Structures are given as C-alpha cells and as structure tokens.
C-alpha cells in the first residue's frame, strides 16, 4: 500500500497543531517526525516532550525518524510520547538488536534506516523483526536537498529480499521526494514516501498529495 508521510521538518513550527491537522485532512497516512540531536547530524529539532504535545491534535500514526547517536536511550520516552513507528539508524552507536527489541517491548513498530553511504546489507540480519526499512535519499540533517537517484539500487535490492522472504515490510524513502522523484522511487519498489519541502511548500497541499499518490500508485513495482 502506498503511504505518504509528510515531514514536519518543513512545517511552520509555530503552528504545528494546525499544520498536522491540515496534513491529516489532505489524506496523510503517516506523520514523519524528524528528531535530530546536533551530534548524529549537524542540526537540532525536537524531542519527546514536543512529540507528546502534538500527538493529541491528530489521529494519523507517528512515524518517528530518530537521527540521534544513542536511540536506545530514548526509545521509551518516544513510545510514551505516542510514537507508532520508531525508525533509527544502523550507523548510530546503540546496539541494533537491543534497540529493535526495546521498541517492540514498548509497543511500537521498529524500523531501520541507512544513510546514503551505507550498504543496504546492514539491515538484512534484522529484516524478520522490522516493520519498515528506510533508505535515505539525501544525507540526513536538512530538508530541501536533492534526491539521490543512485540510492534506488538499494531500494530494488531490499524489495527483492523482502519478496523472496515473503515479509510484510514497508520500504520508505526520505529526502528530495517531489512530483518527479516519487515515480522513480516507486518504480524501484518503495511504497512509503516522506515529503517535507515539496508538500509543505506546495500552493495546494491537497492537490499535491493526490498527485503524489496517483503517481506512486502508477509507478509502483512491488
Ligand atoms: C532529512 C529528513 C527528512 C526531510 C526531508 O534529514 O530526514 O525527513 O525533512 O525533507 P525534503 O522532503 O525537503 O527533502
Ligand atoms: Zn526523515
């Protein structure tokens, strides 16, 4: 199933509640919450207390993307703050297996992310436990960067592997997704699309969301 996960990194932080409600009305299937610690990536965004506050304004599941050095330390906080999916990076300092187990124990769905320079093989040993794999299509840290088409090889590889093993895992792409690149990613086998600047910056967000879904559905190869 095709899902759009608007990245609140590009929203007006002073009007977050309204921005979330607006994206829900536009038909977002997930809400992408970018958490940055100024250490794992050179930018700082928000933590669990903010996540908890905004949770009450929407019923759209929270897709929390942890770009932090020690995700294991904060899994419980984010689960309590309403995270439905917790995605962390293979490149973080936390033990991957322990972090996945902790996410499951706390009642959320675990997802693993890889940065552009990381081989997708890094997620393979954990696939059976995961609900989603995130292939970054920009260097994490900032919105508004250009889509890296060379990451599609990873998407194809992980789609093949998931099909071979018959696993019900989503493949998410994050970074530079717009009306053109969404078709490229869907054709490679991605089915969850994060979009920050293209969606929040659109003149008509509902129309853009509908176009994204139409294009992704048309191009998707599962
Ligand atoms: C980047 C974040 C993304 C970002 C995407 O590190 O993980 O979620 O918000 O923004 P766009 O869609 O503008 O590339
Ligand atoms: Zn993200």
PDB file of C-alpha atoms and ligand atoms in Angstrom:
ATOM      1  CA  UNK A   1       0.000   0.000   0.000  1.00  0.00           C
ATOM      2  CA  UNK A   2       1.221   3.475  -0.937  1.00  0.00           C
ATOM      3  CA  UNK A   3       1.599   5.818   2.042  1.00  0.00           C
ATOM      4  CA  UNK A   4       2.601   9.476   2.222  1.00  0.00           C
ATOM      5  CA  UNK A   5       4.407  10.628   5.344  1.00  0.00           C
ATOM      6  CA  UNK A   6       4.684  14.448   5.430  1.00  0.00           C
ATOM      7  CA  UNK A   7       7.861  15.547   7.190  1.00  0.00           C
ATOM      8  CA  UNK A   8       7.041  18.149   9.814  1.00  0.00           C
ATOM      9  CA  UNK A   9      10.614  19.415   9.470  1.00  0.00           C
ATOM     10  CA  UNK A  10       9.220  21.723   6.799  1.00  0.00           C
ATOM     11  CA  UNK A  11       6.121  22.851   8.701  1.00  0.00           C
ATOM     12  CA  UNK A  12       5.633  26.166  10.487  1.00  0.00           C
ATOM     13  CA  UNK A  13       6.788  25.154  13.978  1.00  0.00           C
ATOM     14  CA  UNK A  14       4.796  27.993  15.499  1.00  0.00           C
ATOM     15  CA  UNK A  15       1.578  26.461  14.158  1.00  0.00           C
ATOM     16  CA  UNK A  16       2.403  22.772  14.409  1.00  0.00           C
ATOM     17  CA  UNK A  17      -1.027  21.626  15.591  1.00  0.00           C
ATOM     18  CA  UNK A  18      -2.751  23.279  12.614  1.00  0.00           C
ATOM     19  CA  UNK A  19      -0.106  22.021  10.214  1.00  0.00           C
ATOM     20  CA  UNK A  20      -0.663  18.438  11.393  1.00  0.00           C
ATOM     21  CA  UNK A  21      -4.428  18.715  11.217  1.00  0.00           C
ATOM     22  CA  UNK A  22      -4.108  20.122   7.720  1.00  0.00           C
ATOM     23  CA  UNK A  23      -1.983  17.208   6.537  1.00  0.00           C
ATOM     24  CA  UNK A  24      -4.476  14.773   8.069  1.00  0.00           C
ATOM     25  CA  UNK A  25      -7.250  16.440   6.052  1.00  0.00           C
ATOM     26  CA  UNK A  26      -5.099  16.153   2.937  1.00  0.00           C
ATOM     27  CA  UNK A  27      -5.018  12.370   3.449  1.00  0.00           C
ATOM     28  CA  UNK A  28      -1.592  11.677   5.011  1.00  0.00           C
ATOM     29  CA  UNK A  29      -1.283   8.027   6.062  1.00  0.00           C
ATOM     30  CA  UNK A  30       1.652   8.744   8.405  1.00  0.00           C
ATOM     31  CA  UNK A  31       3.207  11.791  10.075  1.00  0.00           C
ATOM     32  CA  UNK A  32       7.001  11.896   9.784  1.00  0.00           C
ATOM     33  CA  UNK A  33       8.618  13.392  12.884  1.00  0.00           C
ATOM     34  CA  UNK A  34      12.303  14.212  12.345  1.00  0.00           C
ATOM     35  CA  UNK A  35      14.288  14.065  15.569  1.00  0.00           C
ATOM     36  CA  UNK A  36      17.858  15.429  15.372  1.00  0.00           C
ATOM     37  CA  UNK A  37      20.352  15.766  18.210  1.00  0.00           C
ATOM     38  CA  UNK A  38      23.053  18.014  16.734  1.00  0.00           C
ATOM     39  CA  UNK A  39      25.508  15.127  17.097  1.00  0.00           C
ATOM     40  CA  UNK A  40      24.436  12.324  14.785  1.00  0.00           C
ATOM     41  CA  UNK A  41      23.513  15.050  12.302  1.00  0.00           C
ATOM     42  CA  UNK A  42      24.534  18.730  12.290  1.00  0.00           C
ATOM     43  CA  UNK A  43      21.064  20.044  13.192  1.00  0.00           C
ATOM     44  CA  UNK A  44      18.725  20.035  16.198  1.00  0.00           C
ATOM     45  CA  UNK A  45      14.944  19.733  16.001  1.00  0.00           C
ATOM     46  CA  UNK A  46      12.699  18.416  18.740  1.00  0.00           C
ATOM     47  CA  UNK A  47      12.398  15.764  21.435  1.00  0.00           C
ATOM     48  CA  UNK A  48       9.793  13.549  23.084  1.00  0.00           C
ATOM     49  CA  UNK A  49       8.019  16.370  25.009  1.00  0.00           C
ATOM     50  CA  UNK A  50       7.117  18.146  21.761  1.00  0.00           C
ATOM     51  CA  UNK A  51       6.094  14.843  20.186  1.00  0.00           C
ATOM     52  CA  UNK A  52       3.748  14.219  23.129  1.00  0.00           C
ATOM     53  CA  UNK A  53       2.172  17.678  22.848  1.00  0.00           C
ATOM     54  CA  UNK A  54       1.405  17.458  19.142  1.00  0.00           C
ATOM     55  CA  UNK A  55       0.166  13.864  19.304  1.00  0.00           C
ATOM     56  CA  UNK A  56      -3.229  14.924  20.612  1.00  0.00           C
ATOM     57  CA  UNK A  57      -4.006  17.010  17.534  1.00  0.00           C
ATOM     58  CA  UNK A  58      -4.107  14.170  15.018  1.00  0.00           C
ATOM     59  CA  UNK A  59      -5.006  10.503  14.805  1.00  0.00           C
ATOM     60  CA  UNK A  60      -2.519   9.898  11.974  1.00  0.00           C
ATOM     61  CA  UNK A  61       0.168   7.428  13.200  1.00  0.00           C
ATOM     62  CA  UNK A  62       3.521   8.979  14.089  1.00  0.00           C
ATOM     63  CA  UNK A  63       6.492   7.800  12.018  1.00  0.00           C
ATOM     64  CA  UNK A  64       9.353   8.963  14.252  1.00  0.00           C
ATOM     65  CA  UNK A  65      12.720   9.202  12.494  1.00  0.00           C
ATOM     66  CA  UNK A  66      15.485   9.288  15.098  1.00  0.00           C
ATOM     67  CA  UNK A  67      18.639  10.896  13.740  1.00  0.00           C
ATOM     68  CA  UNK A  68      20.372  10.671  17.086  1.00  0.00           C
ATOM     69  CA  UNK A  69      23.546   8.978  18.313  1.00  0.00           C
ATOM     70  CA  UNK A  70      22.004   6.880  21.080  1.00  0.00           C
ATOM     71  CA  UNK A  71      18.469   5.868  20.079  1.00  0.00           C
ATOM     72  CA  UNK A  72      18.230   3.064  22.658  1.00  0.00           C
ATOM     73  CA  UNK A  73      18.335   5.643  25.480  1.00  0.00           C
ATOM     74  CA  UNK A  74      15.263   7.437  24.157  1.00  0.00           C
ATOM     75  CA  UNK A  75      13.033   4.637  22.822  1.00  0.00           C
ATOM     76  CA  UNK A  76      10.877   4.536  25.935  1.00  0.00           C
ATOM     77  CA  UNK A  77      10.398   8.323  26.008  1.00  0.00           C
ATOM     78  CA  UNK A  78       9.260   8.416  22.394  1.00  0.00           C
ATOM     79  CA  UNK A  79       6.933   5.440  22.859  1.00  0.00           C
ATOM     80  CA  UNK A  80       5.344   7.181  25.824  1.00  0.00           C
ATOM     81  CA  UNK A  81       5.100  10.331  23.707  1.00  0.00           C
ATOM     82  CA  UNK A  82       2.975   8.489  21.145  1.00  0.00           C
ATOM     83  CA  UNK A  83       5.398   7.159  18.536  1.00  0.00           C
ATOM     84  CA  UNK A  84       3.753   4.405  16.474  1.00  0.00           C
ATOM     85  CA  UNK A  85       6.817   3.617  14.356  1.00  0.00           C
ATOM     86  CA  UNK A  86      10.319   4.263  15.638  1.00  0.00           C
ATOM     87  CA  UNK A  87      12.991   4.377  12.991  1.00  0.00           C
ATOM     88  CA  UNK A  88      16.655   4.567  13.935  1.00  0.00           C
ATOM     89  CA  UNK A  89      19.924   4.381  12.019  1.00  0.00           C
ATOM     90  CA  UNK A  90      22.241   1.397  11.599  1.00  0.00           C
ATOM     91  CA  UNK A  91      25.073   3.976  11.890  1.00  0.00           C
ATOM     92  CA  UNK A  92      24.038   5.015  15.424  1.00  0.00           C
ATOM     93  CA  UNK A  93      26.002   3.972  18.498  1.00  0.00           C
ATOM     94  CA  UNK A  94      23.250   1.806  20.032  1.00  0.00           C
ATOM     95  CA  UNK A  95      23.173  -1.976  19.719  1.00  0.00           C
ATOM     96  CA  UNK A  96      20.797  -2.632  16.815  1.00  0.00           C
ATOM     97  CA  UNK A  97      19.226  -5.845  18.130  1.00  0.00           C
ATOM     98  CA  UNK A  98      18.683  -4.398  21.617  1.00  0.00           C
ATOM     99  CA  UNK A  99      17.146  -1.237  20.210  1.00  0.00           C
ATOM    100  CA  UNK A 100      14.733  -3.183  17.987  1.00  0.00           C
ATOM    101  CA  UNK A 101      13.722  -5.376  20.933  1.00  0.00           C
ATOM    102  CA  UNK A 102      13.185  -2.345  23.144  1.00  0.00           C
ATOM    103  CA  UNK A 103      10.926  -0.708  20.544  1.00  0.00           C
ATOM    104  CA  UNK A 104       8.830  -3.875  20.315  1.00  0.00           C
ATOM    105  CA  UNK A 105       8.732  -4.233  24.108  1.00  0.00           C
ATOM    106  CA  UNK A 106       7.480  -0.640  24.400  1.00  0.00           C
ATOM    107  CA  UNK A 107       4.686  -1.337  21.925  1.00  0.00           C
ATOM    108  CA  UNK A 108       5.882   0.476  18.799  1.00  0.00           C
ATOM    109  CA  UNK A 109       6.896  -0.834  15.383  1.00  0.00           C
ATOM    110  CA  UNK A 110      10.642  -0.922  14.670  1.00  0.00           C
ATOM    111  CA  UNK A 111      12.206   0.454  11.506  1.00  0.00           C
ATOM    112  CA  UNK A 112      15.836   0.699  10.422  1.00  0.00           C
ATOM    113  CA  UNK A 113      17.370   3.449   8.316  1.00  0.00           C
ATOM    114  CA  UNK A 114      20.539   3.651   6.249  1.00  0.00           C
ATOM    115  CA  UNK A 115      22.398   6.785   5.210  1.00  0.00           C
ATOM    116  CA  UNK A 116      23.401   7.151   1.534  1.00  0.00           C
ATOM    117  CA  UNK A 117      26.930   5.785   2.023  1.00  0.00           C
ATOM    118  CA  UNK A 118      25.809   2.723   3.997  1.00  0.00           C
ATOM    119  CA  UNK A 119      25.345  -0.630   2.289  1.00  0.00           C
ATOM    120  CA  UNK A 120      21.787  -1.937   2.465  1.00  0.00           C
ATOM    121  CA  UNK A 121      23.177  -5.299   3.612  1.00  0.00           C
ATOM    122  CA  UNK A 122      23.422  -3.669   7.067  1.00  0.00           C
ATOM    123  CA  UNK A 123      19.670  -4.189   7.590  1.00  0.00           C
ATOM    124  CA  UNK A 124      19.460  -7.754   6.274  1.00  0.00           C
ATOM    125  CA  UNK A 125      20.141  -9.605   9.565  1.00  0.00           C
ATOM    126  CA  UNK A 126      17.215  -7.787  11.219  1.00  0.00           C
ATOM    127  CA  UNK A 127      14.575  -7.923   8.487  1.00  0.00           C
ATOM    128  CA  UNK A 128      12.368 -10.534  10.170  1.00  0.00           C
ATOM    129  CA  UNK A 129      11.775  -8.210  13.134  1.00  0.00           C
ATOM    130  CA  UNK A 130      11.274  -4.970  11.217  1.00  0.00           C
ATOM    131  CA  UNK A 131       8.091  -3.304  10.071  1.00  0.00           C
ATOM    132  CA  UNK A 132       9.880  -0.865   7.748  1.00  0.00           C
ATOM    133  CA  UNK A 133      13.234  -0.134   6.119  1.00  0.00           C
ATOM    134  CA  UNK A 134      14.152   3.478   5.376  1.00  0.00           C
ATOM    135  CA  UNK A 135      16.508   4.225   2.520  1.00  0.00           C
ATOM    136  CA  UNK A 136      17.727   7.818   2.859  1.00  0.00           C
ATOM    137  CA  UNK A 137      17.774   9.613  -0.478  1.00  0.00           C
ATOM    138  CA  UNK A 138      19.708  12.611   0.922  1.00  0.00           C
ATOM    139  CA  UNK A 139      22.333  12.979   3.642  1.00  0.00           C
ATOM    140  CA  UNK A 140      20.213  13.289   6.810  1.00  0.00           C
ATOM    141  CA  UNK A 141      20.135  16.638   8.572  1.00  0.00           C
ATOM    142  CA  UNK A 142      18.239  19.122   6.445  1.00  0.00           C
ATOM    143  CA  UNK A 143      15.151  19.461   4.286  1.00  0.00           C
ATOM    144  CA  UNK A 144      15.182  20.776   0.739  1.00  0.00           C
ATOM    145  CA  UNK A 145      18.099  18.745  -0.632  1.00  0.00           C
ATOM    146  CA  UNK A 146      18.186  16.979  -3.999  1.00  0.00           C
ATOM    147  CA  UNK A 147      17.060  13.369  -4.422  1.00  0.00           C
ATOM    148  CA  UNK A 148      19.916  10.881  -4.880  1.00  0.00           C
ATOM    149  CA  UNK A 149      18.766   8.566  -7.648  1.00  0.00           C
ATOM    150  CA  UNK A 150      21.776   6.295  -7.106  1.00  0.00           C
ATOM    151  CA  UNK A 151      20.083   5.033  -3.922  1.00  0.00           C
ATOM    152  CA  UNK A 152      17.436   3.232  -5.997  1.00  0.00           C
ATOM    153  CA  UNK A 153      19.701   0.244  -6.367  1.00  0.00           C
ATOM    154  CA  UNK A 154      19.313  -0.273  -2.612  1.00  0.00           C
ATOM    155  CA  UNK A 155      15.557   0.036  -2.814  1.00  0.00           C
ATOM    156  CA  UNK A 156      15.442  -2.606  -5.549  1.00  0.00           C
ATOM    157  CA  UNK A 157      17.715  -4.919  -3.584  1.00  0.00           C
ATOM    158  CA  UNK A 158      15.684  -4.670  -0.391  1.00  0.00           C
ATOM    159  CA  UNK A 159      12.393  -5.086  -2.308  1.00  0.00           C
ATOM    160  CA  UNK A 160      13.762  -8.296  -3.870  1.00  0.00           C
ATOM    161  CA  UNK A 161      14.878  -9.585  -0.499  1.00  0.00           C
ATOM    162  CA  UNK A 162      11.540  -8.813   1.157  1.00  0.00           C
ATOM    163  CA  UNK A 163       9.669 -10.548  -1.660  1.00  0.00           C
ATOM    164  CA  UNK A 164      11.989 -13.541  -1.534  1.00  0.00           C
ATOM    165  CA  UNK A 165      11.441 -13.936   2.199  1.00  0.00           C
ATOM    166  CA  UNK A 166       7.729 -13.100   1.925  1.00  0.00           C
ATOM    167  CA  UNK A 167       7.876 -10.403   4.595  1.00  0.00           C
ATOM    168  CA  UNK A 168       5.209  -7.692   5.057  1.00  0.00           C
ATOM    169  CA  UNK A 169       7.718  -4.848   5.325  1.00  0.00           C
ATOM    170  CA  UNK A 170       7.300  -1.300   4.065  1.00  0.00           C
ATOM    171  CA  UNK A 171      10.106   0.440   2.201  1.00  0.00           C
ATOM    172  CA  UNK A 172      10.347   4.142   2.894  1.00  0.00           C
ATOM    173  CA  UNK A 173      12.353   6.778   1.041  1.00  0.00           C
ATOM    174  CA  UNK A 174      13.218  10.110   2.629  1.00  0.00           C
ATOM    175  CA  UNK A 175      14.770  13.170   1.024  1.00  0.00           C
ATOM    176  CA  UNK A 176      14.067  15.131  -2.129  1.00  0.00           C
ATOM    177  CA  UNK A 177      10.722  13.480  -2.841  1.00  0.00           C
ATOM    178  CA  UNK A 178       8.598  15.557  -5.219  1.00  0.00           C
ATOM    179  CA  UNK A 179       6.219  15.058  -8.142  1.00  0.00           C
ATOM    180  CA  UNK A 180       9.002  13.657 -10.312  1.00  0.00           C
ATOM    181  CA  UNK A 181      11.191  11.677  -7.956  1.00  0.00           C
ATOM    182  CA  UNK A 182       8.262   9.880  -6.318  1.00  0.00           C
ATOM    183  CA  UNK A 183       7.709   7.910  -9.538  1.00  0.00           C
ATOM    184  CA  UNK A 184      11.385   6.922  -9.684  1.00  0.00           C
ATOM    185  CA  UNK A 185      11.306   5.662  -6.092  1.00  0.00           C
ATOM    186  CA  UNK A 186       8.002   3.822  -6.548  1.00  0.00           C
ATOM    187  CA  UNK A 187       9.282   2.132  -9.700  1.00  0.00           C
ATOM    188  CA  UNK A 188      12.248   0.856  -7.695  1.00  0.00           C
ATOM    189  CA  UNK A 189       9.894  -0.660  -5.093  1.00  0.00           C
ATOM    190  CA  UNK A 190       9.417   1.982  -2.395  1.00  0.00           C
ATOM    191  CA  UNK A 191       5.879   2.317  -1.005  1.00  0.00           C
ATOM    192  CA  UNK A 192       6.238   4.905   1.797  1.00  0.00           C
ATOM    193  CA  UNK A 193       7.229   8.421   0.775  1.00  0.00           C
ATOM    194  CA  UNK A 194       8.427  11.120   3.124  1.00  0.00           C
ATOM    195  CA  UNK A 195       7.988  14.605   1.778  1.00  0.00           C
ATOM    196  CA  UNK A 196       8.881  17.820   3.533  1.00  0.00           C
ATOM    197  CA  UNK A 197       9.574  20.869   1.407  1.00  0.00           C
ATOM    198  CA  UNK A 198       7.664  19.730  -1.703  1.00  0.00           C
ATOM    199  CA  UNK A 199       4.478  19.052   0.246  1.00  0.00           C
ATOM    200  CA  UNK A 200       4.531  21.834   2.835  1.00  0.00           C
ATOM    201  CA  UNK A 201       5.774  24.289   0.232  1.00  0.00           C
ATOM    202  CA  UNK A 202       3.036  23.429  -2.268  1.00  0.00           C
ATOM    203  CA  UNK A 203       0.438  26.072  -3.121  1.00  0.00           C
ATOM    204  CA  UNK A 204      -2.292  23.462  -2.887  1.00  0.00           C
ATOM    205  CA  UNK A 205      -1.225  20.717  -0.465  1.00  0.00           C
ATOM    206  CA  UNK A 206      -4.286  18.528  -1.025  1.00  0.00           C
ATOM    207  CA  UNK A 207      -3.838  18.580  -4.794  1.00  0.00           C
ATOM    208  CA  UNK A 208      -0.115  17.836  -4.430  1.00  0.00           C
ATOM    209  CA  UNK A 209      -0.823  14.957  -2.049  1.00  0.00           C
ATOM    210  CA  UNK A 210      -3.343  13.486  -4.501  1.00  0.00           C
ATOM    211  CA  UNK A 211      -0.860  13.827  -7.360  1.00  0.00           C
ATOM    212  CA  UNK A 212       1.861  12.146  -5.301  1.00  0.00           C
ATOM    213  CA  UNK A 213      -0.422   9.192  -4.592  1.00  0.00           C
ATOM    214  CA  UNK A 214      -1.564   8.890  -8.173  1.00  0.00           C
ATOM    215  CA  UNK A 215       2.000   8.933  -9.485  1.00  0.00           C
ATOM    216  CA  UNK A 216       3.268   6.498  -6.868  1.00  0.00           C
ATOM    217  CA  UNK A 217       0.410   4.060  -7.494  1.00  0.00           C
ATOM    218  CA  UNK A 218       1.010   4.204 -11.229  1.00  0.00           C
ATOM    219  CA  UNK A 219       4.762   3.640 -10.998  1.00  0.00           C
ATOM    220  CA  UNK A 220       4.922   1.207  -8.062  1.00  0.00           C
ATOM    221  CA  UNK A 221       6.577  -2.125  -8.692  1.00  0.00           C
ATOM    222  CA  UNK A 222       6.152  -4.404  -5.698  1.00  0.00           C
TER     223      UNK A 222
HETATM  224  C1  LIG B   1      16.247  14.925   6.351  1.00  0.00           C
HETATM  225  C2  LIG B   1      14.957  14.430   6.948  1.00  0.00           C
HETATM  226  C3  LIG B   1      13.834  14.447   6.024  1.00  0.00           C
HETATM  227  C4  LIG B   1      13.493  15.817   5.472  1.00  0.00           C
HETATM  228  C5  LIG B   1      13.023  15.645   4.078  1.00  0.00           C
HETATM  229  O1  LIG B   1      17.293  14.609   7.154  1.00  0.00           O
HETATM  230  O2  LIG B   1      15.105  13.099   7.431  1.00  0.00           O
HETATM  231  O3  LIG B   1      12.677  13.832   6.575  1.00  0.00           O
HETATM  232  O4  LIG B   1      12.533  16.512   6.194  1.00  0.00           O
HETATM  233  O5  LIG B   1      12.794  16.888   3.530  1.00  0.00           O
HETATM  234  P1  LIG B   1      12.642  17.117   1.960  1.00  0.00           P
HETATM  235  O6  LIG B   1      11.398  16.371   1.553  1.00  0.00           O
HETATM  236  O7  LIG B   1      12.512  18.582   1.865  1.00  0.00           O
HETATM  237  O8  LIG B   1      13.872  16.569   1.306  1.00  0.00           O
HETATM  238 ZN1  LIG B   2      13.252  11.976   7.985  1.00  0.00          ZN
END
